[in-house]
Short mmCIF file of C-alpha atoms in Angstrom, two decimals:
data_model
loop_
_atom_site.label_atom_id
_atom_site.label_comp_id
_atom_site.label_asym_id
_atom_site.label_seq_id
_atom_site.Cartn_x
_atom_site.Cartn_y
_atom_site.Cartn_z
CA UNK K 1 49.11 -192.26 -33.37
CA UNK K 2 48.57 -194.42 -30.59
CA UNK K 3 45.84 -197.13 -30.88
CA UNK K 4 43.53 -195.96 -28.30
CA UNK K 5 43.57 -192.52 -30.02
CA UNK K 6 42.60 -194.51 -33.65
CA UNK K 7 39.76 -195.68 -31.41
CA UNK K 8 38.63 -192.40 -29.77
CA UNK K 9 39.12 -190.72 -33.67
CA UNK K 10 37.18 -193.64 -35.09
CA UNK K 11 34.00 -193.96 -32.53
CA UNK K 12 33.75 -189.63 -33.37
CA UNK K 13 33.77 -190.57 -36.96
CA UNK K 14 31.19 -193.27 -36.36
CA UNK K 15 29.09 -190.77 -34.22
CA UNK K 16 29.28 -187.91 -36.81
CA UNK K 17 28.08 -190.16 -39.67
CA UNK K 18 25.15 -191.50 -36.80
CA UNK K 19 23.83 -187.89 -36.18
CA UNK K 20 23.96 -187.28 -40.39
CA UNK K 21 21.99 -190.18 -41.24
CA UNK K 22 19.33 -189.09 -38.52
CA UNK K 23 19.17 -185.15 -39.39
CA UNK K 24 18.58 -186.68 -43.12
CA UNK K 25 16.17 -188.63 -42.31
CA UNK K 26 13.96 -185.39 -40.17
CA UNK K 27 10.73 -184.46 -41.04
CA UNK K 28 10.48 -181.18 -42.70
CA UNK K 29 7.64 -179.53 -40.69
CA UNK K 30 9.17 -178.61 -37.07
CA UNK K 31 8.28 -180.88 -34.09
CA UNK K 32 6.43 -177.66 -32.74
CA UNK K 33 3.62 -178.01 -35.30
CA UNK K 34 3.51 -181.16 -35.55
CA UNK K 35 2.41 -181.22 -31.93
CA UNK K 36 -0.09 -179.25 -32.41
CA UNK K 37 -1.62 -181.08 -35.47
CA UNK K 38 -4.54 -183.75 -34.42
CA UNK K 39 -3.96 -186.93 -36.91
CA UNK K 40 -7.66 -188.10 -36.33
CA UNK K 41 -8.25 -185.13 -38.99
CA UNK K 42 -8.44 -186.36 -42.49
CA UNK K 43 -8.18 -184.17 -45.84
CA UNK K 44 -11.42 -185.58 -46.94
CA UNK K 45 -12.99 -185.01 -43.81
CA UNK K 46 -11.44 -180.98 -44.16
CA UNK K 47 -13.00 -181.22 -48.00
CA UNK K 48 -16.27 -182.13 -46.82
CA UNK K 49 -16.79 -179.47 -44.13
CA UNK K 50 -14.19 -177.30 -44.04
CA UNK K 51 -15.99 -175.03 -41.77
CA UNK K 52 -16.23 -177.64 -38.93
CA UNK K 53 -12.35 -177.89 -38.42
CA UNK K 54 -11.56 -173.83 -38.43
CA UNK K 55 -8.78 -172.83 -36.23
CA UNK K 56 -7.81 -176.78 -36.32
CA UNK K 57 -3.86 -177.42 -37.45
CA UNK K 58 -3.36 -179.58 -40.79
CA UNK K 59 -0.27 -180.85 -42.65
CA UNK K 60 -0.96 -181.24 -46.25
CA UNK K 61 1.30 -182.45 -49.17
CA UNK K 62 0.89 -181.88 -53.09
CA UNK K 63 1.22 -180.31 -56.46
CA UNK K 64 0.97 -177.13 -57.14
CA UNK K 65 -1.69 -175.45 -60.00
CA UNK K 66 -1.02 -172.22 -59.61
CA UNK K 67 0.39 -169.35 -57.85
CA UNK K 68 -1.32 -166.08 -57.42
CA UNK K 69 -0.10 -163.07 -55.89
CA UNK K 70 -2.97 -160.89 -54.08
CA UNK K 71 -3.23 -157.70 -51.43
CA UNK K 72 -3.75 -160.62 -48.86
CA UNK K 73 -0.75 -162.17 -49.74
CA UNK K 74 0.58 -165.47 -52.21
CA UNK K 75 -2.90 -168.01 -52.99
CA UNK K 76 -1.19 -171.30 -53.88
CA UNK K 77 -3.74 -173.69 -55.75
CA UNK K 78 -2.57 -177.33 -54.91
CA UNK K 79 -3.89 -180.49 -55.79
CA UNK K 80 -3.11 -182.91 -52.75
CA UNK K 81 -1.29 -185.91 -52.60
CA UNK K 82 -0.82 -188.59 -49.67
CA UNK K 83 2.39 -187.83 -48.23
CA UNK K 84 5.22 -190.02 -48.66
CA UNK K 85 8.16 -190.41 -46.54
CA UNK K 86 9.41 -186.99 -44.33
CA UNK K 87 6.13 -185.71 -45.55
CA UNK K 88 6.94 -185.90 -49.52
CA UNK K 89 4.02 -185.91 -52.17
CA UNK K 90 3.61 -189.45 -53.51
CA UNK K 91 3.99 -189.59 -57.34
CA UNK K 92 0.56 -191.72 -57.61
CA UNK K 93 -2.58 -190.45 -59.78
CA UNK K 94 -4.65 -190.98 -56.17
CA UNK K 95 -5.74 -187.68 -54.76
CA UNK K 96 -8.25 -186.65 -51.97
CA UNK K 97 -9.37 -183.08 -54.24
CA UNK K 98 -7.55 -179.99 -54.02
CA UNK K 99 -7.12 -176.77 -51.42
CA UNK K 100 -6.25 -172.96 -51.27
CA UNK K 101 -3.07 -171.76 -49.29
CA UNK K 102 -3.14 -168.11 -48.30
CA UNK K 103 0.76 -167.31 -47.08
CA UNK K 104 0.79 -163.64 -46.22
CA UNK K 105 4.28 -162.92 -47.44
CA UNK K 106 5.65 -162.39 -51.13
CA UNK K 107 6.18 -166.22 -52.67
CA UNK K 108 7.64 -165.62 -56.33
CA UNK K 109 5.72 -167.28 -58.76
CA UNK K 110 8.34 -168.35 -61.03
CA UNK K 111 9.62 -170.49 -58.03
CA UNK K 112 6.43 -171.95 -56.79
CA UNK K 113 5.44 -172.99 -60.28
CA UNK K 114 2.98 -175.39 -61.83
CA UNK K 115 4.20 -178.99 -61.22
CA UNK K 116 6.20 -177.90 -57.56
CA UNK K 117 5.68 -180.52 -55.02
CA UNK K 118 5.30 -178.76 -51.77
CA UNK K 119 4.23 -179.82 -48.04
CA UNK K 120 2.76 -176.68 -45.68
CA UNK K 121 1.45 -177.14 -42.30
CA UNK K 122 -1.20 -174.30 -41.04
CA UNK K 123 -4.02 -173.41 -39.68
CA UNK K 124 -7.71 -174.14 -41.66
CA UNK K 125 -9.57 -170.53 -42.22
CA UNK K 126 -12.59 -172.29 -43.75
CA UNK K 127 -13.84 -172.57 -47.39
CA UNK K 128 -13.70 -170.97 -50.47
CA UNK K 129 -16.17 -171.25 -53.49
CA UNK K 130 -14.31 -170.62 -56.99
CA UNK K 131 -14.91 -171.46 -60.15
CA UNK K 132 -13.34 -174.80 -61.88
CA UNK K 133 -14.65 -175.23 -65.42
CA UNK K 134 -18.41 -175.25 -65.28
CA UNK K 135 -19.04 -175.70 -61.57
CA UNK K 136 -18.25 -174.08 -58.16
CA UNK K 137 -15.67 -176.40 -56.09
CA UNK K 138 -15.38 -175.69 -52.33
CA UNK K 139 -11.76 -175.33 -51.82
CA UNK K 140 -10.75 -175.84 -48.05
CA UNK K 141 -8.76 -172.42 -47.37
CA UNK K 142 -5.28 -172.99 -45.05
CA UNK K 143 -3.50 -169.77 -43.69
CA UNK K 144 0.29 -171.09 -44.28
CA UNK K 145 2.80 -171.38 -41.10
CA UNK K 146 5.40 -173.30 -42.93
CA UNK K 147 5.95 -174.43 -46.32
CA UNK K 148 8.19 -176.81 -47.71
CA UNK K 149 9.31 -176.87 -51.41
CA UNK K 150 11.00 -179.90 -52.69
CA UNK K 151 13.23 -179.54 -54.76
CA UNK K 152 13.08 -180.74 -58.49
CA UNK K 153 14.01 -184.24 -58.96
CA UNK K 154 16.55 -183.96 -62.55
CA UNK K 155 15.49 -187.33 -64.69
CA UNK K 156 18.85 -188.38 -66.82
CA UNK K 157 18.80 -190.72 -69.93
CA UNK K 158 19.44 -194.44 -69.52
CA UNK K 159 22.53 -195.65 -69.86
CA UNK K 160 21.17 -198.97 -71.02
CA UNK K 161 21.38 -199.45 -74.80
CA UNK K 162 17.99 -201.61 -75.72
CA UNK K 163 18.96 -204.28 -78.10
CA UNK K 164 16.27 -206.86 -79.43
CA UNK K 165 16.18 -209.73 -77.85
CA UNK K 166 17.42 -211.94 -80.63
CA UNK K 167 20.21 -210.21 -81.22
CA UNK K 168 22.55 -211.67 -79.22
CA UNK K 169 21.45 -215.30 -80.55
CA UNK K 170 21.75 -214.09 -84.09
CA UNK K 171 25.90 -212.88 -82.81
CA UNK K 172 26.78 -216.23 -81.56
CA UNK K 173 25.59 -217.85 -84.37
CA UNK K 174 26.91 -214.94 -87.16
CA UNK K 175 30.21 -213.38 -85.89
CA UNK K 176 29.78 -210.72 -88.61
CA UNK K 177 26.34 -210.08 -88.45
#
Protein backbone atom coordinates (compact mmCIF):
# COMPACT_ATOMS: atom_id res chain seq x y z
CA UNK A 1 0.00 0.00 0.00
CA UNK A 2 1.25 3.22 -0.88
CA UNK A 3 1.36 5.94 1.85
CA UNK A 4 -1.03 8.32 0.43
CA UNK A 5 -3.54 5.42 0.17
CA UNK A 6 -2.81 4.61 4.28
CA UNK A 7 -3.86 8.27 4.44
CA UNK A 8 -7.00 8.29 2.23
CA UNK A 9 -7.95 4.62 4.20
CA UNK A 10 -7.16 6.28 7.51
CA UNK A 11 -9.07 9.89 7.21
CA UNK A 12 -12.40 7.27 6.00
CA UNK A 13 -11.76 5.40 9.14
CA UNK A 14 -11.54 8.63 11.12
CA UNK A 15 -14.77 9.92 9.34
CA UNK A 16 -16.77 6.66 9.92
CA UNK A 17 -15.98 6.63 13.68
CA UNK A 18 -16.96 10.82 13.47
CA UNK A 19 -20.50 10.12 11.98
CA UNK A 20 -20.91 6.99 14.85
CA UNK A 21 -20.15 9.03 17.73
CA UNK A 22 -22.73 11.73 16.42
CA UNK A 23 -25.73 9.25 15.36
CA UNK A 24 -25.06 7.93 19.16
CA UNK A 25 -25.27 10.81 20.56
CA UNK A 26 -29.11 11.78 18.50
CA UNK A 27 -32.01 12.55 20.26
CA UNK A 28 -34.60 9.94 20.15
CA UNK A 29 -37.72 11.99 19.20
CA UNK A 30 -37.30 13.02 15.33
CA UNK A 31 -36.20 16.62 14.51
CA UNK A 32 -39.80 16.88 12.89
CA UNK A 33 -41.50 16.98 16.31
CA UNK A 34 -39.28 18.49 17.98
CA UNK A 35 -39.93 21.49 15.77
CA UNK A 36 -43.09 21.57 16.41
CA UNK A 37 -42.84 21.37 20.28
CA UNK A 38 -42.87 25.07 22.06
CA UNK A 39 -40.18 24.75 25.11
CA UNK A 40 -41.84 27.80 26.93
CA UNK A 41 -44.46 24.88 27.89
CA UNK A 42 -43.74 23.34 31.18
CA UNK A 43 -45.20 19.89 32.62
CA UNK A 44 -46.40 21.72 35.61
CA UNK A 45 -47.84 24.34 33.71
CA UNK A 46 -49.74 21.19 31.42
CA UNK A 47 -50.68 19.68 35.18
CA UNK A 48 -52.24 22.75 36.23
CA UNK A 49 -54.50 23.43 33.23
CA UNK A 50 -54.30 20.92 30.96
CA UNK A 51 -57.16 22.25 29.05
CA UNK A 52 -55.37 25.57 28.19
CA UNK A 53 -52.53 23.85 26.10
CA UNK A 54 -54.96 21.32 23.90
CA UNK A 55 -53.76 20.68 20.47
CA UNK A 56 -50.21 22.10 21.87
CA UNK A 57 -47.07 19.47 21.17
CA UNK A 58 -45.20 18.13 24.45
CA UNK A 59 -42.18 15.82 24.99
CA UNK A 60 -42.42 14.08 28.22
CA UNK A 61 -40.04 11.52 29.94
CA UNK A 62 -40.79 8.91 32.84
CA UNK A 63 -41.77 5.73 34.54
CA UNK A 64 -44.27 3.80 33.73
CA UNK A 65 -47.35 2.58 36.39
CA UNK A 66 -49.25 0.80 34.32
CA UNK A 67 -50.35 -0.31 31.03
CA UNK A 68 -53.91 -0.75 30.01
CA UNK A 69 -55.25 -1.98 26.92
CA UNK A 70 -58.77 -0.30 25.91
CA UNK A 71 -61.24 -0.06 22.58
CA UNK A 72 -59.42 3.39 22.19
CA UNK A 73 -56.26 1.93 22.15
CA UNK A 74 -52.98 1.26 24.90
CA UNK A 75 -53.51 4.01 28.26
CA UNK A 76 -49.95 4.15 29.63
CA UNK A 77 -49.97 5.59 33.33
CA UNK A 78 -46.50 7.34 33.79
CA UNK A 79 -45.11 9.13 36.50
CA UNK A 80 -42.77 11.90 34.92
CA UNK A 81 -39.33 12.51 35.32
CA UNK A 82 -37.00 15.53 34.08
CA UNK A 83 -35.35 14.28 31.15
CA UNK A 84 -31.83 13.53 31.13
CA UNK A 85 -29.50 13.46 28.32
CA UNK A 86 -31.11 12.45 24.52
CA UNK A 87 -34.30 12.83 26.40
CA UNK A 88 -33.68 9.90 29.12
CA UNK A 89 -35.69 9.82 32.50
CA UNK A 90 -33.41 10.99 35.31
CA UNK A 91 -33.11 8.35 38.11
CA UNK A 92 -33.89 11.19 40.88
CA UNK A 93 -37.00 10.89 43.43
CA UNK A 94 -37.97 14.67 41.89
CA UNK A 95 -41.11 14.51 39.83
CA UNK A 96 -43.53 17.21 38.43
CA UNK A 97 -46.94 14.54 39.06
CA UNK A 98 -47.95 12.08 36.65
CA UNK A 99 -49.96 11.88 33.01
CA UNK A 100 -52.15 9.54 30.77
CA UNK A 101 -50.84 8.43 27.23
CA UNK A 102 -53.53 7.25 24.86
CA UNK A 103 -51.44 5.44 21.75
CA UNK A 104 -54.08 4.11 19.42
CA UNK A 105 -52.25 0.99 18.39
CA UNK A 106 -51.75 -2.45 20.31
CA UNK A 107 -48.61 -1.79 22.96
CA UNK A 108 -48.11 -5.30 24.79
CA UNK A 109 -48.24 -4.96 28.28
CA UNK A 110 -45.70 -7.35 29.26
CA UNK A 111 -43.22 -5.03 27.36
CA UNK A 112 -44.32 -1.68 28.56
CA UNK A 113 -44.28 -2.87 32.15
CA UNK A 114 -44.22 -1.27 35.57
CA UNK A 115 -40.76 0.29 36.16
CA UNK A 116 -40.14 0.99 31.95
CA UNK A 117 -38.54 4.28 31.45
CA UNK A 118 -40.04 5.70 28.37
CA UNK A 119 -39.94 9.26 26.51
CA UNK A 120 -43.21 10.03 23.99
CA UNK A 121 -43.72 13.20 22.24
CA UNK A 122 -47.58 14.05 21.24
CA UNK A 123 -50.14 16.06 21.13
CA UNK A 124 -52.15 17.22 24.69
CA UNK A 125 -56.07 16.05 24.35
CA UNK A 126 -56.87 17.65 27.72
CA UNK A 127 -57.57 16.13 31.19
CA UNK A 128 -58.68 13.23 32.75
CA UNK A 129 -60.21 12.79 36.32
CA UNK A 130 -59.45 9.14 37.82
CA UNK A 131 -59.29 7.86 40.89
CA UNK A 132 -55.81 7.56 42.98
CA UNK A 133 -56.43 6.21 46.47
CA UNK A 134 -58.98 8.42 48.13
CA UNK A 135 -59.03 11.41 45.81
CA UNK A 136 -59.63 12.37 42.12
CA UNK A 137 -56.15 13.45 40.39
CA UNK A 138 -56.41 15.37 37.08
CA UNK A 139 -54.19 13.49 34.84
CA UNK A 140 -53.08 15.64 31.73
CA UNK A 141 -54.20 13.21 28.74
CA UNK A 142 -51.38 13.06 25.60
CA UNK A 143 -52.50 11.29 22.28
CA UNK A 144 -48.95 9.47 21.56
CA UNK A 145 -46.98 10.27 18.10
CA UNK A 146 -43.83 8.61 19.14
CA UNK A 147 -42.68 6.66 21.97
CA UNK A 148 -39.43 5.72 23.05
CA UNK A 149 -38.68 2.72 25.36
CA UNK A 150 -35.33 2.48 26.91
CA UNK A 151 -34.10 -0.29 27.28
CA UNK A 152 -33.38 -2.02 30.73
CA UNK A 153 -30.19 -1.07 32.22
CA UNK A 154 -28.71 -4.97 33.63
CA UNK A 155 -27.01 -4.03 37.28
CA UNK A 156 -23.98 -6.77 37.80
CA UNK A 157 -22.35 -7.57 41.24
CA UNK A 158 -19.19 -5.77 42.32
CA UNK A 159 -16.20 -7.10 41.67
CA UNK A 160 -14.72 -5.39 44.70
CA UNK A 161 -14.28 -7.72 47.69
CA UNK A 162 -15.03 -5.32 50.94
CA UNK A 163 -12.45 -6.04 53.51
CA UNK A 164 -12.42 -4.08 56.94
CA UNK A 165 -10.36 -1.53 57.08
CA UNK A 166 -7.94 -2.90 59.61
CA UNK A 167 -7.31 -5.74 57.97
CA UNK A 168 -4.62 -5.01 56.02
CA UNK A 169 -2.74 -3.39 59.18
CA UNK A 170 -3.46 -6.48 61.19
CA UNK A 171 -1.50 -8.60 57.73
CA UNK A 172 1.57 -6.56 57.88
CA UNK A 173 1.90 -6.90 61.30
CA UNK A 174 0.64 -10.95 61.49
CA UNK A 175 1.77 -12.77 58.27
CA UNK A 176 -0.50 -15.65 59.33
CA UNK A 177 -3.33 -13.95 60.53
Amino acid sequence: MKKTDKGVARSYGMLIVIFLFMVSCAPVISKQLREKVRPDITFSAVLHDPESYKGQMIILSGIIIETENTKEGTVLRILQRPAGFRGKPKDVDATGGRFLALDNRYLDVNVYSKGRSVTIAGEILGKRIIPLGQIDYQYPLISVEEIYLWPTEKTYPSRYYYYPQDYWWLRSRYPYY
